[in-house]
C-alpha cells in the first residue's frame, strides 16, 4: 500500500477544520433552539448564534471555494481507486452544495419570515428577499431536508476519514489534518 505525501496546503486545512467545527456546532444549537424547553433569553441566544454562524459559514465556504479554485487540492493517492474515488469526489461536491444551500435557505427562511440576522442588519445590509409566508415555508422545508442530507454526508465523510486513517493508513487522513507541516 502506497502512502501519499501530498498534503493540502495549510490554509486549506485550517479552513476545512474551522468550517467543520462551526457547521457541527450549529446542529445541536439548531435542535435546541426550536425545542422550546428553555427560557426565552436562552432560546434567543441559541437563535442568535445559529443565524449568525450561518452567515459566517457561508462566507467561509465561499472563501474556501475561491481558494480551492486558485489552489487545487492534491491528487488522491493511488490507493483510492474506482468507486471509492468517485464516492470521494461525489461526497465532496455534495458537501459543498449543501454547505452553500444550508445558509442560503436559512437566510431566506429568516428574512422571508420578517426576522433579523443581527450581523447583517448591524452592517446595514438590506434583506435580499421580501417578507413572504410561502417563501419562508419553502425555505424552511429545504433547510430541514438539507440538514438531514448534510448530517448524513458529514457522517460518511468522517467514516471515510477514519477508515483511511485507522484501517488503510494510506495517508489520506493526514493530508487534511491541521497539524501536518
mmCIF file of C-alpha atoms in Angstrom:
data_model
loop_
_atom_site.group_PDB
_atom_site.id
_atom_site.type_symbol
_atom_site.label_atom_id
_atom_site.label_comp_id
_atom_site.label_asym_id
_atom_site.label_seq_id
_atom_site.Cartn_x
_atom_site.Cartn_y
_atom_site.Cartn_z
ATOM 1 C CA UNK A 1 0.000 0.000 0.000
ATOM 2 C CA UNK A 2 1.479 3.330 -1.089
ATOM 3 C CA UNK A 3 1.315 6.161 1.408
ATOM 4 C CA UNK A 4 0.760 9.597 -0.039
ATOM 5 C CA UNK A 5 2.863 12.571 0.960
ATOM 6 C CA UNK A 6 0.687 15.086 -0.905
ATOM 7 C CA UNK A 7 -0.961 17.227 1.746
ATOM 8 C CA UNK A 8 -3.384 20.076 1.402
ATOM 9 C CA UNK A 9 -1.829 23.485 1.911
ATOM 10 C CA UNK A 10 -2.076 24.801 5.487
ATOM 11 C CA UNK A 11 -4.681 27.417 4.536
ATOM 12 C CA UNK A 12 -6.954 24.744 3.054
ATOM 13 C CA UNK A 13 -6.509 22.521 6.109
ATOM 14 C CA UNK A 14 -7.304 25.265 8.609
ATOM 15 C CA UNK A 15 -10.285 26.483 6.603
ATOM 16 C CA UNK A 16 -11.592 22.896 6.493
ATOM 17 C CA UNK A 17 -11.381 22.444 10.248
ATOM 18 C CA UNK A 18 -12.795 25.875 11.108
ATOM 19 C CA UNK A 19 -15.798 25.270 8.854
ATOM 20 C CA UNK A 20 -16.179 21.736 10.219
ATOM 21 C CA UNK A 21 -16.272 22.904 13.841
ATOM 22 C CA UNK A 22 -18.703 25.731 13.066
ATOM 23 C CA UNK A 23 -21.029 23.541 10.998
ATOM 24 C CA UNK A 24 -21.046 20.743 13.574
ATOM 25 C CA UNK A 25 -21.746 23.293 16.329
ATOM 26 C CA UNK A 26 -24.867 24.512 14.535
ATOM 27 C CA UNK A 27 -26.557 21.083 14.561
ATOM 28 C CA UNK A 28 -27.221 20.800 18.323
ATOM 29 C CA UNK A 29 -27.918 24.535 18.565
ATOM 30 C CA UNK A 30 -30.482 24.239 15.761
ATOM 31 C CA UNK A 31 -32.228 21.363 17.545
ATOM 32 C CA UNK A 32 -32.162 23.043 20.955
ATOM 33 C CA UNK A 33 -33.359 26.444 19.736
ATOM 34 C CA UNK A 34 -36.639 25.031 18.404
ATOM 35 C CA UNK A 35 -37.114 22.652 21.344
ATOM 36 C CA UNK A 36 -38.811 25.313 23.434
ATOM 37 C CA UNK A 37 -37.607 23.840 26.717
ATOM 38 C CA UNK A 38 -35.526 26.917 27.555
ATOM 39 C CA UNK A 39 -36.197 30.337 28.944
ATOM 40 C CA UNK A 40 -36.754 32.995 26.270
ATOM 41 C CA UNK A 41 -33.308 34.631 26.794
ATOM 42 C CA UNK A 42 -31.525 31.281 26.318
ATOM 43 C CA UNK A 43 -33.639 30.415 23.299
ATOM 44 C CA UNK A 44 -32.958 33.869 21.817
ATOM 45 C CA UNK A 45 -29.215 33.323 22.320
ATOM 46 C CA UNK A 46 -29.408 29.990 20.523
ATOM 47 C CA UNK A 47 -31.256 31.572 17.577
ATOM 48 C CA UNK A 48 -28.749 34.426 17.523
ATOM 49 C CA UNK A 49 -25.818 32.001 17.385
ATOM 50 C CA UNK A 50 -27.387 29.733 14.764
ATOM 51 C CA UNK A 51 -28.447 32.527 12.388
ATOM 52 C CA UNK A 52 -25.227 34.474 12.601
ATOM 53 C CA UNK A 53 -22.992 31.398 12.361
ATOM 54 C CA UNK A 54 -24.865 30.608 9.163
ATOM 55 C CA UNK A 55 -23.643 33.919 7.751
ATOM 56 C CA UNK A 56 -20.074 33.216 8.894
ATOM 57 C CA UNK A 57 -20.189 29.685 7.472
ATOM 58 C CA UNK A 58 -21.493 30.937 4.121
ATOM 59 C CA UNK A 59 -18.689 33.491 3.857
ATOM 60 C CA UNK A 60 -16.046 30.917 4.835
ATOM 61 C CA UNK A 61 -17.360 28.336 2.361
ATOM 62 C CA UNK A 62 -17.338 30.895 -0.457
ATOM 63 C CA UNK A 63 -13.763 31.860 0.502
ATOM 64 C CA UNK A 64 -12.851 28.177 0.627
ATOM 65 C CA UNK A 65 -14.242 27.566 -2.833
ATOM 66 C CA UNK A 66 -12.373 30.570 -4.215
ATOM 67 C CA UNK A 67 -9.166 29.402 -2.519
ATOM 68 C CA UNK A 68 -9.716 25.889 -3.873
ATOM 69 C CA UNK A 69 -10.184 27.250 -7.407
ATOM 70 C CA UNK A 70 -6.822 29.023 -7.155
ATOM 71 C CA UNK A 71 -5.111 26.189 -5.230
ATOM 72 C CA UNK A 72 -6.392 22.828 -6.472
ATOM 73 C CA UNK A 73 -6.260 20.006 -3.951
ATOM 74 C CA UNK A 74 -3.521 17.403 -4.244
ATOM 75 C CA UNK A 75 -4.495 14.306 -6.198
ATOM 76 C CA UNK A 76 -5.842 11.324 -4.334
ATOM 77 C CA UNK A 77 -3.257 8.605 -3.751
ATOM 78 C CA UNK A 78 -3.198 5.539 -5.988
ATOM 79 C CA UNK A 79 -4.677 3.517 -3.112
ATOM 80 C CA UNK A 80 -8.023 5.258 -3.752
ATOM 81 C CA UNK A 81 -9.421 3.608 -6.877
ATOM 82 C CA UNK A 82 -12.641 3.174 -8.840
ATOM 83 C CA UNK A 83 -15.859 3.524 -6.899
ATOM 84 C CA UNK A 84 -14.013 4.881 -3.874
ATOM 85 C CA UNK A 85 -12.548 7.694 -5.984
ATOM 86 C CA UNK A 86 -15.975 8.509 -7.460
ATOM 87 C CA UNK A 87 -17.533 8.432 -3.982
ATOM 88 C CA UNK A 88 -14.866 10.801 -2.646
ATOM 89 C CA UNK A 89 -15.400 13.324 -5.443
ATOM 90 C CA UNK A 90 -19.186 12.993 -5.278
ATOM 91 C CA UNK A 91 -19.269 13.392 -1.499
ATOM 92 C CA UNK A 92 -17.082 16.497 -1.618
ATOM 93 C CA UNK A 93 -19.229 18.040 -4.353
ATOM 94 C CA UNK A 94 -22.434 17.344 -2.427
ATOM 95 C CA UNK A 95 -20.893 18.658 0.792
ATOM 96 C CA UNK A 96 -20.033 21.951 -0.893
ATOM 97 C CA UNK A 97 -23.521 22.206 -2.428
ATOM 98 C CA UNK A 98 -25.146 21.585 0.943
ATOM 99 C CA UNK A 99 -22.732 23.926 2.744
ATOM 100 C CA UNK A 100 -23.997 26.662 0.412
ATOM 101 C CA UNK A 101 -27.645 25.579 0.418
ATOM 102 C CA UNK A 102 -27.976 25.463 4.209
ATOM 103 C CA UNK A 103 -27.059 29.083 4.988
ATOM 104 C CA UNK A 104 -28.844 30.388 1.883
ATOM 105 C CA UNK A 105 -32.076 28.559 2.740
ATOM 106 C CA UNK A 106 -31.680 29.624 6.375
ATOM 107 C CA UNK A 107 -31.225 33.238 5.312
ATOM 108 C CA UNK A 108 -34.305 33.118 3.089
ATOM 109 C CA UNK A 109 -36.355 31.439 5.821
ATOM 110 C CA UNK A 110 -35.386 34.090 8.380
ATOM 111 C CA UNK A 111 -35.719 37.153 6.152
ATOM 112 C CA UNK A 112 -38.906 35.958 4.413
ATOM 113 C CA UNK A 113 -40.290 35.440 7.928
ATOM 114 C CA UNK A 114 -39.508 39.059 8.776
ATOM 115 C CA UNK A 115 -36.859 38.203 11.363
ATOM 116 C CA UNK A 116 -33.443 39.832 11.823
ATOM 117 C CA UNK A 117 -29.998 38.478 11.081
ATOM 118 C CA UNK A 118 -28.154 40.656 13.510
ATOM 119 C CA UNK A 119 -24.663 40.661 11.912
ATOM 120 C CA UNK A 120 -26.051 41.660 8.544
ATOM 121 C CA UNK A 121 -28.561 44.119 9.962
ATOM 122 C CA UNK A 122 -25.833 45.821 12.016
ATOM 123 C CA UNK A 123 -23.862 46.360 8.801
ATOM 124 C CA UNK A 124 -26.910 47.935 7.159
ATOM 125 C CA UNK A 125 -27.299 45.127 4.607
ATOM 126 C CA UNK A 126 -30.911 45.143 3.428
ATOM 127 C CA UNK A 127 -32.973 41.981 3.093
ATOM 128 C CA UNK A 128 -32.473 40.318 -0.284
ATOM 129 C CA UNK A 129 -35.913 38.680 -0.213
ATOM 130 C CA UNK A 130 -39.369 40.034 0.599
ATOM 131 C CA UNK A 131 -41.347 39.059 3.657
ATOM 132 C CA UNK A 132 -43.436 36.166 2.361
ATOM 133 C CA UNK A 133 -45.049 33.286 4.259
ATOM 134 C CA UNK A 134 -44.950 30.889 1.258
ATOM 135 C CA UNK A 135 -41.281 31.698 0.611
ATOM 136 C CA UNK A 136 -40.496 31.289 4.310
ATOM 137 C CA UNK A 137 -42.213 27.891 4.420
ATOM 138 C CA UNK A 138 -40.463 26.671 1.254
ATOM 139 C CA UNK A 139 -37.059 27.759 2.572
ATOM 140 C CA UNK A 140 -37.819 26.149 5.936
ATOM 141 C CA UNK A 141 -38.650 22.838 4.217
ATOM 142 C CA UNK A 142 -35.479 22.997 2.114
ATOM 143 C CA UNK A 143 -33.390 23.832 5.185
ATOM 144 C CA UNK A 144 -34.897 20.906 7.105
ATOM 145 C CA UNK A 145 -34.346 18.366 4.325
ATOM 146 C CA UNK A 146 -30.855 19.644 3.542
ATOM 147 C CA UNK A 147 -29.822 19.359 7.199
ATOM 148 C CA UNK A 148 -30.583 15.624 7.145
ATOM 149 C CA UNK A 149 -28.589 15.157 3.941
ATOM 150 C CA UNK A 150 -25.725 17.278 5.285
ATOM 151 C CA UNK A 151 -25.630 15.350 8.548
ATOM 152 C CA UNK A 152 -25.547 12.024 6.655
ATOM 153 C CA UNK A 153 -22.744 13.240 4.363
ATOM 154 C CA UNK A 154 -20.730 14.520 7.314
ATOM 155 C CA UNK A 155 -21.024 11.102 8.964
ATOM 156 C CA UNK A 156 -19.927 9.430 5.711
ATOM 157 C CA UNK A 157 -17.014 11.859 5.416
ATOM 158 C CA UNK A 158 -15.908 11.195 8.996
ATOM 159 C CA UNK A 159 -16.303 7.449 8.460
ATOM 160 C CA UNK A 160 -14.206 7.535 5.290
ATOM 161 C CA UNK A 161 -11.538 9.633 7.002
ATOM 162 C CA UNK A 162 -11.430 7.189 9.922
ATOM 163 C CA UNK A 163 -11.248 4.231 7.520
ATOM 164 C CA UNK A 164 -8.276 5.781 5.716
ATOM 165 C CA UNK A 165 -6.578 6.883 8.930
ATOM 166 C CA UNK A 166 -7.103 3.764 11.040
ATOM 167 C CA UNK A 167 -7.595 0.843 8.649
ATOM 168 C CA UNK A 168 -5.853 1.676 5.382
ATOM 169 C CA UNK A 169 -3.234 4.027 6.841
ATOM 170 C CA UNK A 170 -2.647 5.321 3.321
ATOM 171 C CA UNK A 171 -2.074 8.971 4.203
ATOM 172 C CA UNK A 172 -5.476 10.247 3.040
ATOM 173 C CA UNK A 173 -6.466 11.361 6.555
ATOM 174 C CA UNK A 174 -3.127 13.025 7.312
ATOM 175 C CA UNK A 175 -3.412 15.126 4.121
ATOM 176 C CA UNK A 176 -6.083 17.234 5.842
ATOM 177 C CA UNK A 177 -5.025 17.012 9.495
ATOM 178 C CA UNK A 178 -4.298 20.602 10.630
ATOM 179 C CA UNK A 179 -1.009 19.943 12.438
ATOM 180 C CA UNK A 180 0.710 18.364 9.446
ATOM 181 C CA UNK A 181 3.626 20.532 8.293
#
